[in-house]
Coordinates of C-alpha atoms and ligand atoms in Angstrom, one line a residue:
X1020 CA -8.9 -171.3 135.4
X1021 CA -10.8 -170.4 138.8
X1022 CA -15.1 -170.4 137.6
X1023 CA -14.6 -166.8 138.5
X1024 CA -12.6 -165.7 135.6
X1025 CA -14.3 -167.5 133.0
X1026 CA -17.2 -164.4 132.3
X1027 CA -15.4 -160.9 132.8
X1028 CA -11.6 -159.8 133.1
X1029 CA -13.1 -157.0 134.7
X1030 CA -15.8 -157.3 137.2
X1031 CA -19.1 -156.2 136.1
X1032 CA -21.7 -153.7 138.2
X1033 CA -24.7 -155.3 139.4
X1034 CA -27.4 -153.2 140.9
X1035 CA -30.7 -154.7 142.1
X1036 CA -33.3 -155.0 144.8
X1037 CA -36.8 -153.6 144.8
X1038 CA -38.3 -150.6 142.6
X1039 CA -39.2 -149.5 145.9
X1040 CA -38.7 -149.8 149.4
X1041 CA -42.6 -150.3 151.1
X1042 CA -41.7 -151.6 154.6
X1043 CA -39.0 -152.7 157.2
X1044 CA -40.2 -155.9 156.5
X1045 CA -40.0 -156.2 153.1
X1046 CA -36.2 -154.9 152.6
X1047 CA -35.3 -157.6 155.6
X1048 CA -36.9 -160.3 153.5
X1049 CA -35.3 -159.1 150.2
X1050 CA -31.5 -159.0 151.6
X1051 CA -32.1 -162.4 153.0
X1052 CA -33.4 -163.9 150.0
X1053 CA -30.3 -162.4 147.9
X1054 CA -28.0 -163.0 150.1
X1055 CA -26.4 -166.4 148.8
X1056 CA -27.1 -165.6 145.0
X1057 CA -25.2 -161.9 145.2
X1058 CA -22.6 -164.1 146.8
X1059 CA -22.5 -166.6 145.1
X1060 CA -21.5 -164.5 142.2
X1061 CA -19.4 -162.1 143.3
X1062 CA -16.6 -162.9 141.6
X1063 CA -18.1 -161.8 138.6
X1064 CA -19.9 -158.9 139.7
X1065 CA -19.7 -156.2 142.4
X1066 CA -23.2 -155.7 143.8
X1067 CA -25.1 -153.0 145.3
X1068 CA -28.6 -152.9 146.6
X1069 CA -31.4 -150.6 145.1
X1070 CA -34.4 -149.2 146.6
X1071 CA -36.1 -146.2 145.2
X1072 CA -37.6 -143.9 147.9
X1073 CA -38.7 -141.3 146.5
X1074 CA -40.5 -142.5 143.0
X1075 CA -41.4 -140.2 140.3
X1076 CA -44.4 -141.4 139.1
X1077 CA -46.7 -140.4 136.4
X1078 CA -49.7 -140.8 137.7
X1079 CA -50.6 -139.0 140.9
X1080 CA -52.7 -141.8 142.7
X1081 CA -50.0 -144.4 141.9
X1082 CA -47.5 -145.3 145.0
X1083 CA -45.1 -142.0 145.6
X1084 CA -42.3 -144.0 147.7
X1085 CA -42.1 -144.3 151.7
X1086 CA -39.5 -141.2 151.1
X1087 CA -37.1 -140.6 153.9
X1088 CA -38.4 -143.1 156.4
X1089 CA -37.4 -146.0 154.4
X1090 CA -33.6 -145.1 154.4
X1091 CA -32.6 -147.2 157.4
X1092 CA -34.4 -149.8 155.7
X1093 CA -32.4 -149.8 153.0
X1094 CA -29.3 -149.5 154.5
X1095 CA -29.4 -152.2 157.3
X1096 CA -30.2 -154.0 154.4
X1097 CA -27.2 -153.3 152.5
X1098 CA -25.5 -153.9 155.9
X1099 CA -27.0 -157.0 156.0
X1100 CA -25.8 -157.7 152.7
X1101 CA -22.2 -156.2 153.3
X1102 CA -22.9 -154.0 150.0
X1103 CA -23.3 -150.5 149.2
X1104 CA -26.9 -149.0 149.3
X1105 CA -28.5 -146.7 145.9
X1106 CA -30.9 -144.9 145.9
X1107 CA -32.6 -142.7 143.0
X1108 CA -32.7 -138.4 144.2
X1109 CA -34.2 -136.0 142.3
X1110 CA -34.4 -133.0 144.6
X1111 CA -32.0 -131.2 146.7
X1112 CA -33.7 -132.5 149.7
X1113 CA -33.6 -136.4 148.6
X1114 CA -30.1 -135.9 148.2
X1115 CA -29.1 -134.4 151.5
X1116 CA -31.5 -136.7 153.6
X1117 CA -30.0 -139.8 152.1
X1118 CA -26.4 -138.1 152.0
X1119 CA -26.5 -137.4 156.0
X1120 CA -28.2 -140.9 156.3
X1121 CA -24.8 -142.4 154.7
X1122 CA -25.7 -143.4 151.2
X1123 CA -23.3 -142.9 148.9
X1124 CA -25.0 -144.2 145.4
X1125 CA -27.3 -142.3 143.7
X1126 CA -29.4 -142.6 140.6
X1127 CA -30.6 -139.7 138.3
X1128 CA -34.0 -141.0 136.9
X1129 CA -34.9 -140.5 133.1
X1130 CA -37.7 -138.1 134.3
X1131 CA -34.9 -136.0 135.9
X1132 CA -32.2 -136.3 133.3
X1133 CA -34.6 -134.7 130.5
X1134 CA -34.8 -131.8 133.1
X1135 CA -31.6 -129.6 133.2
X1136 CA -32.9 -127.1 136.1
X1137 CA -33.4 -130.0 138.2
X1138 CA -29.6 -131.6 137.4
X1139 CA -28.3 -128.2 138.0
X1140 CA -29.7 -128.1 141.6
X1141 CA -28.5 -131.8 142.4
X1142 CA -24.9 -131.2 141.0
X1143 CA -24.9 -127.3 142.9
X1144 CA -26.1 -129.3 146.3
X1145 CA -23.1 -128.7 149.2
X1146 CA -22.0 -132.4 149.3
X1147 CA -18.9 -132.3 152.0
X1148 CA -16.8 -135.5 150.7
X1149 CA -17.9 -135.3 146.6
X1150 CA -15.1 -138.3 145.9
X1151 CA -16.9 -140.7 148.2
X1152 CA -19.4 -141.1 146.0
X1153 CA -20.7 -142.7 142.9
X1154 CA -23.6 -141.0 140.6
X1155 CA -25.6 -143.2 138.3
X1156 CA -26.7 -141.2 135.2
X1157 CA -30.2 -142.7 133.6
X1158 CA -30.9 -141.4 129.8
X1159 CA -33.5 -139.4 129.5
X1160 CA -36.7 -140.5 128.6
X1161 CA -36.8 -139.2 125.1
X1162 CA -33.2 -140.2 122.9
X1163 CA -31.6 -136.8 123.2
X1164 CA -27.7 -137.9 123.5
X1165 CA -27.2 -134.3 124.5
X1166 CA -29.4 -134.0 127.4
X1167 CA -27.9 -137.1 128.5
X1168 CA -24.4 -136.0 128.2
X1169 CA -25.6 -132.9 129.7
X1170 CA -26.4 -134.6 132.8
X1171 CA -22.8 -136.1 133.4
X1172 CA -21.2 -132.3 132.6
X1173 CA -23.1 -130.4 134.7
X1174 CA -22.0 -133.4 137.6
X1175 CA -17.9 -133.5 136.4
X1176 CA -17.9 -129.3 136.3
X1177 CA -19.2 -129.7 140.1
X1178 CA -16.2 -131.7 140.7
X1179 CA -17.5 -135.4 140.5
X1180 CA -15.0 -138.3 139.9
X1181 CA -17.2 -141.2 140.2
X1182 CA -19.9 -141.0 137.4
X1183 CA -21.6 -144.0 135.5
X1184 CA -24.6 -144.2 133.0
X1185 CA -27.5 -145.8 133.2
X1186 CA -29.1 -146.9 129.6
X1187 CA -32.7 -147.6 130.1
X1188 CA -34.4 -147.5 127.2
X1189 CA -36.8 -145.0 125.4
X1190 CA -40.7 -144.2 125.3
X1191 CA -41.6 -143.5 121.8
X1192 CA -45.0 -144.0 122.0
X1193 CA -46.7 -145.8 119.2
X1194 CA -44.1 -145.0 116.5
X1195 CA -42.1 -148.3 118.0
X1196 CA -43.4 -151.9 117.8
X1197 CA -40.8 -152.9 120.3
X1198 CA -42.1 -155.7 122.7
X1199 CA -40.6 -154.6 125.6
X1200 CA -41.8 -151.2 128.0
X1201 CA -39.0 -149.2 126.6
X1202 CA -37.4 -149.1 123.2
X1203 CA -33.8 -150.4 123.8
X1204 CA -32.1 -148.2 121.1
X1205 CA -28.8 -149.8 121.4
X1206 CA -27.6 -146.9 119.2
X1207 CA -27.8 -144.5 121.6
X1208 CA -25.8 -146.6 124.8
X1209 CA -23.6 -147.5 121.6
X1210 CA -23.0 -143.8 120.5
X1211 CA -22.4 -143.0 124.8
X1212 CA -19.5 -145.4 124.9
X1213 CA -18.2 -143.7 122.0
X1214 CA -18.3 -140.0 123.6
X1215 CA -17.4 -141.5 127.0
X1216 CA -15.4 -144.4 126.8
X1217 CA -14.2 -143.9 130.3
X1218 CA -17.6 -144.0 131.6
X1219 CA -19.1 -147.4 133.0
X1220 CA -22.1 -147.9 130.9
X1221 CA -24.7 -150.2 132.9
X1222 CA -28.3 -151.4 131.2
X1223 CA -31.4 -151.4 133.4
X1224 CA -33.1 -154.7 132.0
X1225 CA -35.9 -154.1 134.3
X1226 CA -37.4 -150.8 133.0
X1227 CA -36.3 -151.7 129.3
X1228 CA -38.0 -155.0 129.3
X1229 CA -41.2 -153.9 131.1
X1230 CA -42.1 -157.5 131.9
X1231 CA -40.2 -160.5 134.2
X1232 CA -40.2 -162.7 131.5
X1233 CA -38.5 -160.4 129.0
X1234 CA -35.6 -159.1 131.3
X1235 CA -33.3 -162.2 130.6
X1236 CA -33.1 -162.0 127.3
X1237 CA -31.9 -158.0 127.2
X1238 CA -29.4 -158.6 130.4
X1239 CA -28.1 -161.0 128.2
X1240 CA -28.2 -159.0 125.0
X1241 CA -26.5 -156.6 127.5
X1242 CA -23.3 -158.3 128.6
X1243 CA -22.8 -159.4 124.8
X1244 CA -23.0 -155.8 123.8
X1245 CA -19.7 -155.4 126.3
X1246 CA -21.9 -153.1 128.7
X1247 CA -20.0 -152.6 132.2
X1248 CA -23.0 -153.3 134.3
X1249 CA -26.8 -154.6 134.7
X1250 CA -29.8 -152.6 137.2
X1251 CA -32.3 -155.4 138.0
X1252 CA -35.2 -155.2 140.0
X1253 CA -36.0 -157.9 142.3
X1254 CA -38.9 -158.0 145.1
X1255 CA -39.9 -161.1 147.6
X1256 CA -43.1 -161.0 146.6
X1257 CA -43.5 -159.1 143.1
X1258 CA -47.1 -159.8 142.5
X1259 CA -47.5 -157.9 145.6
X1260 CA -45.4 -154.7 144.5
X1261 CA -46.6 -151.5 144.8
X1262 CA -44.6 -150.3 141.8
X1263 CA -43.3 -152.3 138.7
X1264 CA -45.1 -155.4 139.7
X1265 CA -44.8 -156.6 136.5
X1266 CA -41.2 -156.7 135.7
X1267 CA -40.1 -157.5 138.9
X1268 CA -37.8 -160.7 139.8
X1269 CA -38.2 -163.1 142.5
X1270 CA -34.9 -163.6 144.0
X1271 CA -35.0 -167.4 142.3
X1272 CA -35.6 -165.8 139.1
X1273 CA -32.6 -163.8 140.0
X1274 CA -30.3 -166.4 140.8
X1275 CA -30.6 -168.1 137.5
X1276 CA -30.4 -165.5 135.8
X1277 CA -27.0 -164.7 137.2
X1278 CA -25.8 -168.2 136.9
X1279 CA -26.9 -167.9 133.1
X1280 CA -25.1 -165.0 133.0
X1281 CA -21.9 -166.1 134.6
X1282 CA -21.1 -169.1 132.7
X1283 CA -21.7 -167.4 129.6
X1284 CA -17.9 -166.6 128.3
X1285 CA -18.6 -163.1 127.4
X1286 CA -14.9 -162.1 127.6
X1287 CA -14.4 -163.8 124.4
X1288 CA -17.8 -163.4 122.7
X1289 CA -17.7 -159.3 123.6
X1290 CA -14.2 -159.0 121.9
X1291 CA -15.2 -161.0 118.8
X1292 CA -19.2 -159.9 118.5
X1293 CA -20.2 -156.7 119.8
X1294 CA -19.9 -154.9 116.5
X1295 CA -22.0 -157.8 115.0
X1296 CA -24.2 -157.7 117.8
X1297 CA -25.1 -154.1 117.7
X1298 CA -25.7 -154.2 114.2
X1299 CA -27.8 -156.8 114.5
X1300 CA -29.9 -154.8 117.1
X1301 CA -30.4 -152.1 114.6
X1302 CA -31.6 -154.3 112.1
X1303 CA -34.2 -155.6 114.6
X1304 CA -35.3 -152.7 115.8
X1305 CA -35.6 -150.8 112.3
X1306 CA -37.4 -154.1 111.2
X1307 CA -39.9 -153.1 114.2
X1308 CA -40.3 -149.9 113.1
X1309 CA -40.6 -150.9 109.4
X1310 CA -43.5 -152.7 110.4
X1311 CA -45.4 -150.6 113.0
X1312 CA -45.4 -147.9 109.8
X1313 CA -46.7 -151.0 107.4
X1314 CA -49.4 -151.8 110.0
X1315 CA -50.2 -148.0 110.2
X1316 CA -50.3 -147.9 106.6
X1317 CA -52.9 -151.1 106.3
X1318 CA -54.9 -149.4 108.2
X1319 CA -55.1 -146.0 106.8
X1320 CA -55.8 -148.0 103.5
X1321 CA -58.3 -149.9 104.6
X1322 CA -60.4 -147.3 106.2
X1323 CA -60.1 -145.7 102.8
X1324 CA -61.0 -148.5 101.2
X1325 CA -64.6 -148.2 103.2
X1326 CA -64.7 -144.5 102.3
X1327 CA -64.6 -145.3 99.0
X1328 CA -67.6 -147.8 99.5
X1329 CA -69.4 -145.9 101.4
X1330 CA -69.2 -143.4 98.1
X1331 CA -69.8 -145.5 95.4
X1332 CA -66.2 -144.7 94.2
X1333 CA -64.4 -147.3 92.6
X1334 CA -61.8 -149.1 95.2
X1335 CA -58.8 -150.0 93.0
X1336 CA -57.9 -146.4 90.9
X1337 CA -55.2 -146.8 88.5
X1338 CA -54.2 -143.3 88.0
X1339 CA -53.7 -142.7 91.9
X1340 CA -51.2 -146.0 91.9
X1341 CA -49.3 -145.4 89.1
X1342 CA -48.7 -142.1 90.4
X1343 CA -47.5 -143.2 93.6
X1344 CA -45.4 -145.9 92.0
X1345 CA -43.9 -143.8 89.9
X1346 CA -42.8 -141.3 92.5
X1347 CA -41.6 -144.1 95.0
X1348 CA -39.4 -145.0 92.1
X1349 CA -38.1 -142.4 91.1
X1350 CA -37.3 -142.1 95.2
X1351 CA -35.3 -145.2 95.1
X1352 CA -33.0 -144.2 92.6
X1353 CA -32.1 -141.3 94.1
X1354 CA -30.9 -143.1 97.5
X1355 CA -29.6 -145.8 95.1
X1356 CA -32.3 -148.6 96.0
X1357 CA -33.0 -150.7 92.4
X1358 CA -36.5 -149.0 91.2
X1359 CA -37.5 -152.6 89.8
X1360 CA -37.1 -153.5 93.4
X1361 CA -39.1 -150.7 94.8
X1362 CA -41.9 -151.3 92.5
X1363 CA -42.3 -155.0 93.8
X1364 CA -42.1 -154.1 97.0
X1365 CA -45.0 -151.3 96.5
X1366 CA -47.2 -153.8 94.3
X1367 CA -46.9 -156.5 97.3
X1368 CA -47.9 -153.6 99.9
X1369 CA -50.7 -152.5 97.2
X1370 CA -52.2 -156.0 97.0
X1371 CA -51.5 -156.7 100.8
X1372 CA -54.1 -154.0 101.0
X1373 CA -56.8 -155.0 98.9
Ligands
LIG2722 C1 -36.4 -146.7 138.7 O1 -35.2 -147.1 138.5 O2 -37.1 -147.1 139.6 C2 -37.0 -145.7 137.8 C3 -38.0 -145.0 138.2 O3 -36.4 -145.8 136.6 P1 -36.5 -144.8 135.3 O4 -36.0 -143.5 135.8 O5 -35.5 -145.5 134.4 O6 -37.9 -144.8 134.8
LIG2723 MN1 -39.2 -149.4 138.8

């Protein structure tokens, strides 16, 4: 058995390079630093180098992207790297420029997925040879499968072949306890697959994981989930970044990572685990939310506790719990959780509070 054929019978999509490109310089040093690791594993995986340009940012004194200068940069340095060049467009013009530059990959941010008029005017853009490329659908920021799929219809009814999806997580503010930047949801690039089986479904472990240190272990999560792809970033320098510093790679970091990944036989383990898997992630991530909402509710108890202090009202009232207990019971019976059950688990909460 050649090493090659050892992770994937199909060859996986890997796309990764800077959050942005910020100088000649910098996308010269980047393709030479990746060089030998992108080659080093592409049997397993069928690279192409990202750079955003033009970068939607929240904040409007944070970094904007060099825009259309930067394209050569980019793709010398996908010429460099003898790889195709991505590049994320949200507006018409972003699309031309680096259409007529010679770029053929494109990413739709989250920002710009959750906005239909904006879709509509990339998909309606007059793109002469629409087969020759390859659009990269991100999910929108919020979970809204249908905005997401919307995305990919409005490209297909303007007579795109080559689409893929992009699963980068989700903001959901303080309702998630999640460690990482974004909320995985592995749900939702679960219930994708299911609508679009056909699609390539790649994870962005970058702007999930929101930290260097945290990407590893959700690329990894990813390739055991059966996902066709990975988005990494990966800067020379990343402390120096002008975007995403944080969750950047260095190129070394990089290079194990793929060799981790590549010697892990995930042909085998995806066709035996990736129901168990995914199941598994729900129960984590419900077990995140279950506790965000108990640390909410500690809170909320404690500051009546002091209100009650502050009143001269006495802190542990009888009537008030037994009412709650009792209607928490009767709740569990209905959705067929044993009511002596629920009542332990409300006396432990009760007394975790006092
Ligand atoms: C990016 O890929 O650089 C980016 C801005 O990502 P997202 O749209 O997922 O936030
Ligand atoms: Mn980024």
């Amino acid at each position: 058995m050649f090493n090659g054929e050892r992770l994937m019978v199909t060859k996986k999509i890997l796309i990764c390079g800077p959050c942005a490109a910020e100088s000649a310089a910098q996308m010269d040093a980047i393709a030479r630093l990746m060089k030998d690791v992108l080659q080093g594993v592409s049997a397993q995986f069928d690279s192409i180098l990202r750079a955003g340009l033009w970068k939607p940012r929240s904040q409007p004194s944070s970094f904007q992207g060099v825009g259309a200068e930067g394209l050569p940069w980019l793709i010398n340095a996908a010429d460099y790297l003898g790889i195709p060049a991505a590049t994320e467009v949200a507006q018409v013009e972003h699309l031309l420029a680096a259409y007529q530059a010679g770029i053929r990959h494109f990413w739709i941010g989250a920002r710009t997925t959750s906005n239909p008029f904006m879709v509509e005017a990339l998909a309606g853009t007059p793109i002469a040879d629409k087969q020759s490329v390859t659009w990269y659908v991100k999910n929108p920021t919020s979970p809204d499968m249908n905005l997401w799929s919307g995305a990919v219809e409005r490209l297909k009814g303007a007579g795109y072949e080559h689409i893929c999806a992009i699963h980068r997580g989700f903001a959901l503010g303080e309702h998630t306890a999640s460690v990482y930047r974004n909320a995985p949801m592995w749900s939702q690039a679960i219930e994708f697959k299911r609508r679009y089986p056909a699609i390539p479904l790649l994870t962005d472990a970058s702007h999930i994981a929101g930290k260097a240190d945290h990407v590893p272990e959700v690329a990894e999560q990813a390739m055991r989930m059966g996902m066709n792809g990975l988005m990494i970033e990966v800067h020379p320098d990343p402390q120096t970044a002008l975007s995403d510093a944080e969750q950047q790679l260095t190129p070394a970091q990089l290079s194990d990572l793929l060799q981790h990944l590549a010697a892990m036989d995930t042909a085998a383990q995806t066709a035996q685990s990736a129901e168990l898997t995914a199941l598994r992630q729900q129960i984590d991530e419900t077990d995140d939310e279950l506790w965000a909402l108990l640390s909410r509710r500690l809170d909320i108890a404690r500051q009546i506790g002091d209100y009650k202090r502050r009143h001269g009202l006495s802190v542990l009232q009888q009537a008030r719990y037994e009412e709650i207990l009792q209607r928490r019971m009767a709740w569990a019976k209905e959705h067929g959780i044993d009511p002596e059950s629920a009542k332990q688990i409300m006396d432990i909460i009760h007394t975790t509070v006092d």
